Structures are given as C-alpha cells and as structure tokens.
XYZ file of C-alpha atoms in Angstrom:
107
model
C -9.416 0.588 -3.874
C -6.285 -0.022 -4.020
C -3.023 2.115 -2.820
C 0.329 2.558 -2.829
C 2.466 5.202 -0.706
C 6.270 4.909 1.408
C 6.366 7.487 5.334
C 10.380 8.572 5.825
C 11.178 9.528 8.104
C 14.064 12.653 7.324
C 17.166 13.844 8.881
C 17.329 11.118 10.823
C 19.982 8.042 11.140
C 20.135 6.094 8.420
C 18.158 3.153 10.328
C 14.041 3.817 9.968
C 12.699 1.269 11.638
C 11.847 2.427 14.808
C 10.802 5.061 13.337
C 8.129 3.973 10.856
C 6.694 1.033 13.498
C 3.994 3.193 15.707
C 3.248 3.600 11.847
C 2.997 -0.377 10.407
C 0.427 -1.468 13.721
C -1.506 1.352 13.590
C -1.778 0.366 9.688
C -1.725 -3.810 10.353
C -4.821 -2.538 13.159
C -6.878 -1.197 10.447
C -8.429 -3.306 9.846
C -8.128 -3.438 6.499
C -6.698 -5.895 3.792
C -2.926 -4.718 3.602
C 0.783 -5.693 3.237
C 3.786 -4.370 3.499
C 7.358 -4.644 1.737
C 10.946 -3.119 1.899
C 9.566 -0.227 0.145
C 5.565 0.010 0.683
C 2.956 -0.256 1.806
C -0.118 -1.202 0.526
C -3.990 -1.052 1.218
C -6.661 -1.212 -0.102
C -10.760 -0.565 1.286
C -12.517 3.220 -0.084
C -11.304 5.922 -0.274
C -11.766 7.584 3.461
C -10.909 5.210 4.629
C -7.806 3.964 3.182
C -6.250 8.203 3.629
C -7.456 8.532 6.874
C -5.281 4.726 8.078
C -1.974 6.905 5.723
C -2.688 9.966 7.921
C -3.110 8.630 10.632
C 0.602 6.249 9.661
C 1.698 9.689 8.976
C 1.500 11.112 12.318
C 2.870 8.286 13.977
C 6.557 8.906 11.532
C 5.750 13.066 12.509
C 6.021 12.545 16.226
C 9.606 11.085 16.039
C 11.612 12.594 12.827
C 11.133 16.362 12.077
C 11.038 15.753 8.745
C 8.255 13.172 6.328
C 8.508 12.384 3.243
C 5.690 10.514 1.737
C 3.872 8.657 -1.469
C 1.011 8.175 -2.998
C 0.007 5.548 -5.228
C -3.658 4.901 -5.968
C -5.529 2.046 -8.595
C -8.633 3.726 -8.687
C -11.136 0.242 -10.160
C -13.972 -0.338 -8.512
C -14.981 -3.310 -10.350
C -11.949 -5.205 -9.885
C -12.205 -6.492 -6.021
C -9.562 -7.649 -3.775
C -7.929 -5.250 -5.757
C -4.401 -6.230 -3.849
C -4.775 -10.257 -4.743
C -7.041 -9.362 -8.180
C -4.530 -7.915 -9.860
C -1.901 -10.411 -8.410
C -4.369 -13.146 -9.339
C -4.610 -11.431 -13.192
C -1.243 -11.968 -13.665
C -0.767 -15.312 -12.531
C -3.155 -16.173 -15.036
C -1.986 -14.137 -18.259
C 1.512 -16.136 -17.360
C 0.164 -18.591 -17.140
C -1.981 -18.948 -20.464
C 1.015 -17.178 -22.754
C 3.059 -20.502 -20.429
C 1.013 -22.955 -22.306
C 0.760 -21.324 -25.037
C -3.607 -20.350 -24.602
C -3.974 -16.621 -24.833
C -6.671 -14.937 -23.093
C -7.870 -11.685 -24.094
C -9.317 -10.711 -20.437
C -6.642 -10.073 -18.507
C-alpha cells in the first residue's frame, strides 16, 4: 500500500515548519519507506502500520495547532513490490520505451 498525505496546521501563521517538524520525525523514525516533498509525504507499508504512523503524526501536529487538516490518498496495489519506487520505475521505463520508439504494453 502506498499512501500520500498532507497535514496542514490551521489557525497558525503562514510558516508551518515548526508545527510539522515533530510529525516528520515520527514518519522518518517509523522505519517505513517514505518520501516528503513540499506538498505531500508518501509512505509505504501495510494498512495498519501506515495508518498508525499517519495518526501519530496528526496527533503531533494537533498538539501544537488548534486545528489540523489531513488529506489522504491511497494506492492499494497488492502485487506491486516497493510501490514508492516501483511505480516511478514503471513510468521511467515507459518514457524510455517511448523515447526509443519501442512500445511495451506491460507498463
């Protein structure tokens, strides 16, 4: 399972780094594969372990912010090994096939 989520502290000043730093620490220390960018964090794992990390990260933001907005998007693809990198690998292979003139119906 691959989950992309974002935590947005509400009712605080524009800069939110101090409000989400503890959440990011929880995510990184979870041991689950993860990647963050400027808008979302992606985390890979089994349903219960991913949701537990998201819950704890949300609680960390809630401890510092009067309100938290949580957005979650999940890709449940049981046969995809390592979806955090595997999905990108499929895309990169497709781009390489298109660029080289080869077409592969597997990706």
